[in-house]
């Protein structure tokens, strides 16, 4: 398949397509239309509440890989409170701004990438709640 120029450029420079070294947040999303998956690995500094490393693995198409690269780069090095709760429109706009408009038959590719990233942050929040062993009530840990 021949990809648009923006996609081909992203594919030639994938930096985040790997399994993270010490992830403390992981999630997978599947695209049942074409039978692919994308998995995000996040290493989040618990004290600083910032993303140290973001990476992904996937057996998806170029649109999937390019979108995952955009989002991994977007969140890496940022504080959780800067991510604005991973608003759908912000994530979608970041992808579109970088790789251009996505053909309608590839919308599921982008949706699975966003779902996997959001799932990894949800996994982090769940782990934080499970590890809590204080005497005071646990107050919201959302960003």
GROMACS .gro file of N, CA and C in nm:
model
  429
    1UNK      N    1   0.084  -0.118   0.000
    1UNK     CA    2   0.000   0.000   0.000
    1UNK      C    3   0.089   0.125   0.000
    2UNK      N    4   0.051   0.221  -0.079
    2UNK     CA    5   0.122   0.348  -0.083
    2UNK      C    6   0.050   0.444   0.011
    3UNK      N    7   0.126   0.497   0.107
    3UNK     CA    8   0.069   0.587   0.206
    3UNK      C    9   0.092   0.733   0.164
    4UNK      N   10   0.008   0.823   0.216
    4UNK     CA   11   0.033   0.965   0.193
    4UNK      C   12   0.170   1.004   0.248
    5UNK      N   13   0.224   1.114   0.199
    5UNK     CA   14   0.358   1.160   0.236
    5UNK      C   15   0.375   1.173   0.388
    6UNK      N   16   0.276   1.230   0.456
    6UNK     CA   17   0.286   1.251   0.600
    6UNK      C   18   0.299   1.119   0.676
    7UNK      N   19   0.224   1.019   0.630
    7UNK     CA   20   0.230   0.887   0.695
    7UNK      C   21   0.367   0.824   0.670
    8UNK      N   22   0.412   0.827   0.545
    8UNK     CA   23   0.542   0.769   0.512
    8UNK      C   24   0.655   0.833   0.591
    9UNK      N   25   0.648   0.965   0.611
    9UNK     CA   26   0.751   1.033   0.690
    9UNK      C   27   0.750   0.984   0.834
   10UNK      N   28   0.631   0.969   0.892
   10UNK     CA   29   0.622   0.920   1.031
   10UNK      C   30   0.675   0.778   1.041
   11UNK      N   31   0.643   0.696   0.941
   11UNK     CA   32   0.686   0.556   0.946
   11UNK      C   33   0.838   0.543   0.933
   12UNK      N   34   0.900   0.634   0.863
   12UNK     CA   35   1.045   0.625   0.846
   12UNK      C   36   1.120   0.672   0.971
   13UNK      N   37   1.049   0.739   1.062
   13UNK     CA   38   1.115   0.789   1.182
   13UNK      C   39   1.051   0.746   1.311
   14UNK      N   40   0.999   0.624   1.316
   14UNK     CA   41   0.935   0.576   1.439
   14UNK      C   42   1.039   0.564   1.551
   15UNK      N   43   1.019   0.639   1.658
   15UNK     CA   44   1.109   0.633   1.774
   15UNK      C   45   1.046   0.560   1.892
   16UNK      N   46   0.915   0.554   1.895
   16UNK     CA   47   0.845   0.501   2.012
   16UNK      C   48   0.789   0.360   1.990
   17UNK      N   49   0.818   0.301   1.876
   17UNK     CA   50   0.765   0.167   1.846
   17UNK      C   51   0.856   0.062   1.909
   18UNK      N   52   0.831   0.037   2.037
   18UNK     CA   53   0.909  -0.061   2.113
   18UNK      C   54   0.836  -0.088   2.245
   19UNK      N   55   0.879  -0.189   2.312
   19UNK     CA   56   0.823  -0.218   2.444
   19UNK      C   57   0.902  -0.135   2.545
   20UNK      N   58   0.831  -0.061   2.629
   20UNK     CA   59   0.895   0.026   2.728
   20UNK      C   60   0.982  -0.053   2.825
   21UNK      N   61   1.079   0.016   2.883
   21UNK     CA   62   1.174  -0.049   2.974
   21UNK      C   63   1.109  -0.089   3.107
   22UNK      N   64   1.045   0.002   3.174
   22UNK     CA   65   0.983  -0.025   3.303
   22UNK      C   66   0.844   0.037   3.309
   23UNK      N   67   0.753  -0.011   3.228
   23UNK     CA   68   0.621   0.053   3.228
   23UNK      C   69   0.543   0.024   3.356
   24UNK      N   70   0.474   0.126   3.405
   24UNK     CA   71   0.383   0.105   3.517
   24UNK      C   72   0.239   0.133   3.474
   25UNK      N   73   0.219   0.134   3.343
   25UNK     CA   74   0.085   0.149   3.286
   25UNK      C   75   0.087   0.088   3.146
   26UNK      N   76  -0.005  -0.005   3.122
   26UNK     CA   77  -0.011  -0.075   2.993
   26UNK      C   78  -0.157  -0.097   2.957
   27UNK      N   79  -0.187  -0.082   2.828
   27UNK     CA   80  -0.323  -0.115   2.782
   27UNK      C   81  -0.318  -0.149   2.633
   28UNK      N   82  -0.412  -0.232   2.595
   28UNK     CA   83  -0.423  -0.277   2.457
   28UNK      C   84  -0.563  -0.248   2.406
   29UNK      N   85  -0.570  -0.210   2.279
   29UNK     CA   86  -0.699  -0.193   2.212
   29UNK      C   87  -0.692  -0.267   2.079
   30UNK      N   88  -0.805  -0.322   2.040
   30UNK     CA   89  -0.812  -0.398   1.916
   30UNK      C   90  -0.899  -0.327   1.814
   31UNK      N   91  -0.863  -0.344   1.690
   31UNK     CA   92  -0.943  -0.295   1.579
   31UNK      C   93  -1.003  -0.418   1.513
   32UNK      N   94  -1.128  -0.446   1.541
   32UNK     CA   95  -1.190  -0.568   1.492
   32UNK      C   96  -1.228  -0.561   1.345
   33UNK      N   97  -1.224  -0.442   1.287
   33UNK     CA   98  -1.254  -0.429   1.144
   33UNK      C   99  -1.145  -0.496   1.062
   34UNK      N  100  -1.019  -0.476   1.103
   34UNK     CA  101  -0.909  -0.536   1.026
   34UNK      C  102  -0.828  -0.638   1.106
   35UNK      N  103  -0.864  -0.659   1.232
   35UNK     CA  104  -0.797  -0.762   1.311
   35UNK      C  105  -0.661  -0.723   1.365
   36UNK      N  106  -0.642  -0.595   1.395
   36UNK     CA  107  -0.513  -0.551   1.448
   36UNK      C  108  -0.526  -0.505   1.593
   37UNK      N  109  -0.412  -0.478   1.654
   37UNK     CA  110  -0.411  -0.429   1.791
   37UNK      C  111  -0.305  -0.319   1.803
   38UNK      N  112  -0.316  -0.241   1.909
   38UNK     CA  113  -0.211  -0.147   1.947
   38UNK      C  114  -0.203  -0.151   2.099
   39UNK      N  115  -0.081  -0.152   2.151
   39UNK     CA  116  -0.059  -0.159   2.296
   39UNK      C  117   0.034  -0.044   2.335
   40UNK      N  118  -0.007   0.033   2.435
   40UNK     CA  119   0.076   0.143   2.485
   40UNK      C  120   0.141   0.101   2.616
   41UNK      N  121   0.267   0.143   2.633
   41UNK     CA  122   0.345   0.123   2.754
   41UNK      C  123   0.386   0.261   2.804
   42UNK      N  124   0.352   0.292   2.928
   42UNK     CA  125   0.388   0.421   2.987
   42UNK      C  126   0.469   0.400   3.113
   43UNK      N  127   0.576   0.476   3.126
   43UNK     CA  128   0.650   0.483   3.251
   43UNK      C  129   0.620   0.620   3.309
   44UNK      N  130   0.550   0.621   3.422
   44UNK     CA  131   0.506   0.745   3.483
   44UNK      C  132   0.575   0.761   3.618
   45UNK      N  133   0.637   0.876   3.637
   45UNK     CA  134   0.700   0.907   3.766
   45UNK      C  135   0.588   0.937   3.865
   46UNK      N  136   0.576   0.854   3.967
   46UNK     CA  137   0.468   0.867   4.065
   46UNK      C  138   0.481   0.995   4.147
   47UNK      N  139   0.602   1.033   4.179
   47UNK     CA  140   0.622   1.154   4.260
   47UNK      C  141   0.596   1.281   4.178
   48UNK      N  142   0.657   1.289   4.062
   48UNK     CA  143   0.643   1.409   3.978
   48UNK      C  144   0.514   1.411   3.898
   49UNK      N  145   0.449   1.295   3.891
   49UNK     CA  146   0.326   1.284   3.811
   49UNK      C  147   0.352   1.328   3.666
   50UNK      N  148   0.458   1.272   3.608
   50UNK     CA  149   0.490   1.304   3.470
   50UNK      C  150   0.525   1.175   3.394
   51UNK      N  151   0.507   1.180   3.263
   51UNK     CA  152   0.534   1.065   3.178
   51UNK      C  153   0.682   1.066   3.142
   52UNK      N  154   0.753   0.968   3.191
   52UNK     CA  155   0.896   0.956   3.164
   52UNK      C  156   0.918   0.900   3.024
   53UNK      N  157   0.842   0.796   2.991
   53UNK     CA  158   0.858   0.729   2.862
   53UNK      C  159   0.722   0.681   2.814
   54UNK      N  160   0.699   0.696   2.684
   54UNK     CA  161   0.578   0.643   2.620
   54UNK      C  162   0.623   0.563   2.498
   55UNK      N  163   0.572   0.443   2.487
   55UNK     CA  164   0.606   0.360   2.372
   55UNK      C  165   0.485   0.273   2.337
   56UNK      N  166   0.495   0.205   2.223
   56UNK     CA  167   0.383   0.123   2.178
   56UNK      C  168   0.432   0.007   2.093
   57UNK      N  169   0.346  -0.092   2.080
   57UNK     CA  170   0.368  -0.200   1.984
   57UNK      C  171   0.235  -0.222   1.912
   58UNK      N  172   0.244  -0.270   1.789
   58UNK     CA  173   0.123  -0.288   1.710
   58UNK      C  174   0.153  -0.376   1.590
   59UNK      N  175   0.049  -0.441   1.542
   59UNK     CA  176   0.058  -0.511   1.415
   59UNK      C  177  -0.031  -0.440   1.313
   60UNK      N  178  -0.060  -0.314   1.339
   60UNK     CA  179  -0.151  -0.237   1.257
   60UNK      C  180  -0.087  -0.177   1.133
   61UNK      N  181  -0.169  -0.106   1.059
   61UNK     CA  182  -0.128  -0.043   0.934
   61UNK      C  183  -0.047   0.084   0.961
   62UNK      N  184  -0.005   0.148   0.855
   62UNK     CA  185   0.072   0.270   0.866
   62UNK      C  186  -0.003   0.382   0.936
   63UNK      N  187  -0.135   0.390   0.917
   63UNK     CA  188  -0.214   0.491   0.986
   63UNK      C  189  -0.211   0.468   1.137
   64UNK      N  190  -0.221   0.345   1.177
   64UNK     CA  191  -0.216   0.310   1.319
   64UNK      C  192  -0.081   0.346   1.378
   65UNK      N  193   0.025   0.304   1.311
   65UNK     CA  194   0.160   0.330   1.362
   65UNK      C  195   0.190   0.479   1.368
   66UNK      N  196   0.152   0.552   1.265
   66UNK     CA  197   0.178   0.696   1.263
   66UNK      C  198   0.101   0.767   1.374
   67UNK      N  199  -0.026   0.730   1.393
   67UNK     CA  200  -0.107   0.791   1.499
   67UNK      C  201  -0.050   0.759   1.637
   68UNK      N  202  -0.007   0.635   1.657
   68UNK     CA  203   0.051   0.596   1.786
   68UNK      C  204   0.181   0.673   1.811
   69UNK      N  205   0.261   0.693   1.708
   69UNK     CA  206   0.385   0.769   1.722
   69UNK      C  207   0.354   0.914   1.762
   70UNK      N  208   0.255   0.973   1.699
   70UNK     CA  209   0.217   1.111   1.732
   70UNK      C  210   0.176   1.123   1.878
   71UNK      N  211   0.090   1.031   1.925
   71UNK     CA  212   0.042   1.041   2.062
   71UNK      C  213   0.151   1.008   2.164
   72UNK      N  214   0.236   0.912   2.133
   72UNK     CA  215   0.346   0.880   2.225
   72UNK      C  216   0.438   1.001   2.240
   73UNK      N  217   0.470   1.066   2.130
   73UNK     CA  218   0.554   1.185   2.135
   73UNK      C  219   0.483   1.298   2.210
   74UNK      N  220   0.352   1.308   2.193
   74UNK     CA  221   0.275   1.414   2.256
   74UNK      C  222   0.275   1.404   2.409
   75UNK      N  223   0.265   1.283   2.462
   75UNK     CA  224   0.253   1.267   2.608
   75UNK      C  225   0.387   1.251   2.678
   76UNK      N  226   0.488   1.205   2.607
   76UNK     CA  227   0.617   1.181   2.670
   76UNK      C  228   0.678   1.311   2.722
   77UNK      N  229   0.722   1.307   2.847
   77UNK     CA  230   0.786   1.422   2.908
   77UNK      C  231   0.689   1.524   2.967
   78UNK      N  232   0.561   1.499   2.958
   78UNK     CA  233   0.463   1.596   3.008
   78UNK      C  234   0.408   1.554   3.144
   79UNK      N  235   0.371   1.654   3.221
   79UNK     CA  236   0.306   1.630   3.350
   79UNK      C  237   0.163   1.586   3.324
   80UNK      N  238   0.111   1.502   3.411
   80UNK     CA  239  -0.025   1.451   3.393
   80UNK      C  240  -0.128   1.563   3.389
   81UNK      N  241  -0.110   1.665   3.471
   81UNK     CA  242  -0.209   1.773   3.473
   81UNK      C  243  -0.204   1.859   3.347
   82UNK      N  244  -0.102   1.845   3.265
   82UNK     CA  245  -0.094   1.917   3.137
   82UNK      C  246  -0.171   1.846   3.026
   83UNK      N  247  -0.211   1.724   3.050
   83UNK     CA  248  -0.274   1.643   2.945
   83UNK      C  249  -0.425   1.665   2.936
   84UNK      N  250  -0.480   1.746   3.023
   84UNK     CA  251  -0.622   1.785   3.018
   84UNK      C  252  -0.717   1.665   3.009
   85UNK      N  253  -0.686   1.560   3.082
   85UNK     CA  254  -0.774   1.444   3.086
   85UNK      C  255  -0.781   1.368   2.956
   86UNK      N  256  -0.684   1.388   2.868
   86UNK     CA  257  -0.680   1.320   2.738
   86UNK      C  258  -0.809   1.342   2.660
   87UNK      N  259  -0.847   1.467   2.645
   87UNK     CA  260  -0.969   1.502   2.572
   87UNK      C  261  -0.965   1.448   2.430
   88UNK      N  262  -1.072   1.386   2.388
   88UNK     CA  263  -1.080   1.324   2.256
   88UNK      C  264  -1.047   1.423   2.145
   89UNK      N  265  -1.103   1.543   2.153
   89UNK     CA  266  -1.077   1.640   2.046
   89UNK      C  267  -0.931   1.682   2.042
   90UNK      N  268  -0.866   1.693   2.157
   90UNK     CA  269  -0.724   1.730   2.160
   90UNK      C  270  -0.638   1.619   2.099
   91UNK      N  271  -0.669   1.494   2.133
   91UNK     CA  272  -0.593   1.382   2.078
   91UNK      C  273  -0.614   1.371   1.926
   92UNK      N  274  -0.738   1.382   1.884
   92UNK     CA  275  -0.770   1.373   1.742
   92UNK      C  276  -0.704   1.487   1.665
   93UNK      N  277  -0.710   1.608   1.719
   93UNK     CA  278  -0.648   1.723   1.653
   93UNK      C  279  -0.497   1.707   1.641
   94UNK      N  280  -0.433   1.652   1.744
   94UNK     CA  281  -0.289   1.630   1.739
   94UNK      C  282  -0.252   1.534   1.627
   95UNK      N  283  -0.333   1.431   1.611
   95UNK     CA  284  -0.308   1.333   1.504
   95UNK      C  285  -0.330   1.397   1.368
   96UNK      N  286  -0.444   1.463   1.351
   96UNK     CA  287  -0.476   1.524   1.221
   96UNK      C  288  -0.376   1.632   1.184
   97UNK      N  289  -0.332   1.709   1.280
   97UNK     CA  290  -0.236   1.817   1.254
   97UNK      C  291  -0.105   1.761   1.200
   98UNK      N  292  -0.068   1.644   1.248
   98UNK     CA  293   0.061   1.585   1.211
   98UNK      C  294   0.054   1.497   1.086
   99UNK      N  295  -0.050   1.414   1.077
   99UNK     CA  296  -0.054   1.321   0.964
   99UNK      C  297  -0.161   1.356   0.861
  100UNK      N  298  -0.237   1.462   0.885
  100UNK     CA  299  -0.338   1.502   0.789
  100UNK      C  300  -0.469   1.428   0.811
  101UNK      N  301  -0.561   1.454   0.721
  101UNK     CA  302  -0.691   1.388   0.730
  101UNK      C  303  -0.676   1.239   0.705
  102UNK      N  304  -0.752   1.164   0.780
  102UNK     CA  305  -0.749   1.018   0.770
  102UNK      C  306  -0.870   0.974   0.689
  103UNK      N  307  -0.851   0.884   0.592
  103UNK     CA  308  -0.965   0.837   0.514
  103UNK      C  309  -1.070   0.773   0.605
  104UNK      N  310  -1.198   0.788   0.571
  104UNK     CA  311  -1.304   0.734   0.656
  104UNK      C  312  -1.289   0.584   0.686
  105UNK      N  313  -1.233   0.508   0.592
  105UNK     CA  314  -1.217   0.365   0.618
  105UNK      C  315  -1.101   0.335   0.714
  106UNK      N  316  -1.032   0.438   0.761
  106UNK     CA  317  -0.923   0.421   0.858
  106UNK      C  318  -0.954   0.484   0.993
  107UNK      N  319  -1.077   0.531   1.011
  107UNK     CA  320  -1.116   0.590   1.139
  107UNK      C  321  -1.097   0.494   1.256
  108UNK      N  322  -1.122   0.365   1.232
  108UNK     CA  323  -1.108   0.265   1.338
  108UNK      C  324  -0.963   0.252   1.384
  109UNK      N  325  -0.871   0.276   1.291
  109UNK     CA  326  -0.728   0.269   1.325
  109UNK      C  327  -0.695   0.376   1.429
  110UNK      N  328  -0.743   0.497   1.403
  110UNK     CA  329  -0.716   0.609   1.493
  110UNK      C  330  -0.788   0.587   1.626
  111UNK      N  331  -0.912   0.540   1.620
  111UNK     CA  332  -0.990   0.516   1.742
  111UNK      C  333  -0.922   0.414   1.833
  112UNK      N  334  -0.863   0.309   1.775
  112UNK     CA  335  -0.798   0.208   1.858
  112UNK      C  336  -0.672   0.263   1.924
  113UNK      N  337  -0.601   0.351   1.856
  113UNK     CA  338  -0.481   0.413   1.915
  113UNK      C  339  -0.521   0.499   2.036
  114UNK      N  340  -0.623   0.581   2.017
  114UNK     CA  341  -0.670   0.666   2.126
  114UNK      C  342  -0.720   0.582   2.243
  115UNK      N  343  -0.793   0.477   2.212
  115UNK     CA  344  -0.845   0.388   2.318
  115UNK      C  345  -0.730   0.324   2.397
  116UNK      N  346  -0.626   0.280   2.328
  116UNK     CA  347  -0.513   0.218   2.396
  116UNK      C  348  -0.439   0.318   2.486
  117UNK      N  349  -0.418   0.439   2.438
  117UNK     CA  350  -0.350   0.539   2.519
  117UNK      C  351  -0.433   0.575   2.642
  118UNK      N  352  -0.560   0.600   2.622
  118UNK     CA  353  -0.646   0.630   2.737
  118UNK      C  354  -0.651   0.512   2.834
  119UNK      N  355  -0.653   0.391   2.781
  119UNK     CA  356  -0.653   0.272   2.865
  119UNK      C  357  -0.528   0.260   2.950
  120UNK      N  358  -0.413   0.300   2.894
  120UNK     CA  359  -0.288   0.294   2.971
  120UNK      C  360  -0.293   0.391   3.089
  121UNK      N  361  -0.348   0.510   3.067
  121UNK     CA  362  -0.361   0.604   3.178
  121UNK      C  363  -0.463   0.554   3.280
  122UNK      N  364  -0.568   0.489   3.235
  122UNK     CA  365  -0.666   0.430   3.327
  122UNK      C  366  -0.600   0.319   3.409
  123UNK      N  367  -0.513   0.242   3.346
  123UNK     CA  368  -0.440   0.137   3.416
  123UNK      C  369  -0.351   0.198   3.525
  124UNK      N  370  -0.285   0.308   3.494
  124UNK     CA  371  -0.203   0.377   3.594
  124UNK      C  372  -0.288   0.421   3.713
  125UNK      N  373  -0.402   0.483   3.685
  125UNK     CA  374  -0.490   0.529   3.793
  125UNK      C  375  -0.537   0.412   3.878
  126UNK      N  376  -0.573   0.302   3.815
  126UNK     CA  377  -0.619   0.184   3.890
  126UNK      C  378  -0.508   0.129   3.978
  127UNK      N  379  -0.386   0.126   3.928
  127UNK     CA  380  -0.274   0.077   4.009
  127UNK      C  381  -0.248   0.168   4.129
  128UNK      N  382  -0.263   0.299   4.109
  128UNK     CA  383  -0.243   0.393   4.219
  128UNK      C  384  -0.347   0.371   4.329
  129UNK      N  385  -0.469   0.349   4.291
  129UNK     CA  386  -0.576   0.326   4.388
  129UNK      C  387  -0.552   0.195   4.463
  130UNK      N  388  -0.513   0.090   4.390
  130UNK     CA  389  -0.490  -0.041   4.453
  130UNK      C  390  -0.373  -0.037   4.551
  131UNK      N  391  -0.273   0.046   4.524
  131UNK     CA  392  -0.155   0.053   4.609
  131UNK      C  393  -0.174   0.142   4.730
  132UNK      N  394  -0.279   0.220   4.734
  132UNK     CA  395  -0.301   0.314   4.843
  132UNK      C  396  -0.320   0.238   4.975
  133UNK      N  397  -0.241   0.277   5.075
  133UNK     CA  398  -0.252   0.215   5.206
  133UNK      C  399  -0.239   0.318   5.317
  134UNK      N  400  -0.300   0.432   5.298
  134UNK     CA  401  -0.292   0.538   5.397
  134UNK      C  402  -0.404   0.531   5.497
  135UNK      N  403  -0.394   0.615   5.600
  135UNK     CA  404  -0.497   0.621   5.702
  135UNK      C  405  -0.606   0.721   5.668
  136UNK      N  406  -0.572   0.820   5.585
  136UNK     CA  407  -0.669   0.919   5.544
  136UNK      C  408  -0.742   0.872   5.419
  137UNK      N  409  -0.855   0.933   5.393
  137UNK     CA  410  -0.931   0.898   5.274
  137UNK      C  411  -0.852   0.931   5.147
  138UNK      N  412  -0.865   0.845   5.046
  138UNK     CA  413  -0.801   0.868   4.918
  138UNK      C  414  -0.881   0.972   4.841
  139UNK      N  415  -0.816   1.082   4.808
  139UNK     CA  416  -0.880   1.188   4.733
  139UNK      C  417  -0.851   1.166   4.586
  140UNK      N  418  -0.936   1.213   4.500
  140UNK     CA  419  -0.926   1.193   4.355
  140UNK      C  420  -0.782   1.206   4.304
  141UNK      N  421  -0.740   1.111   4.221
  141UNK     CA  422  -0.606   1.113   4.164
  141UNK      C  423  -0.608   1.142   4.015
  142UNK      N  424  -0.719   1.196   3.967
  142UNK     CA  425  -0.726   1.224   3.823
  142UNK      C  426  -0.637   1.343   3.789
  143UNK      N  427  -0.612   1.359   3.660
  143UNK     CA  428  -0.529   1.471   3.618
  143UNK      C  429  -0.614   1.573   3.551
   0.00000   0.00000   0.00000
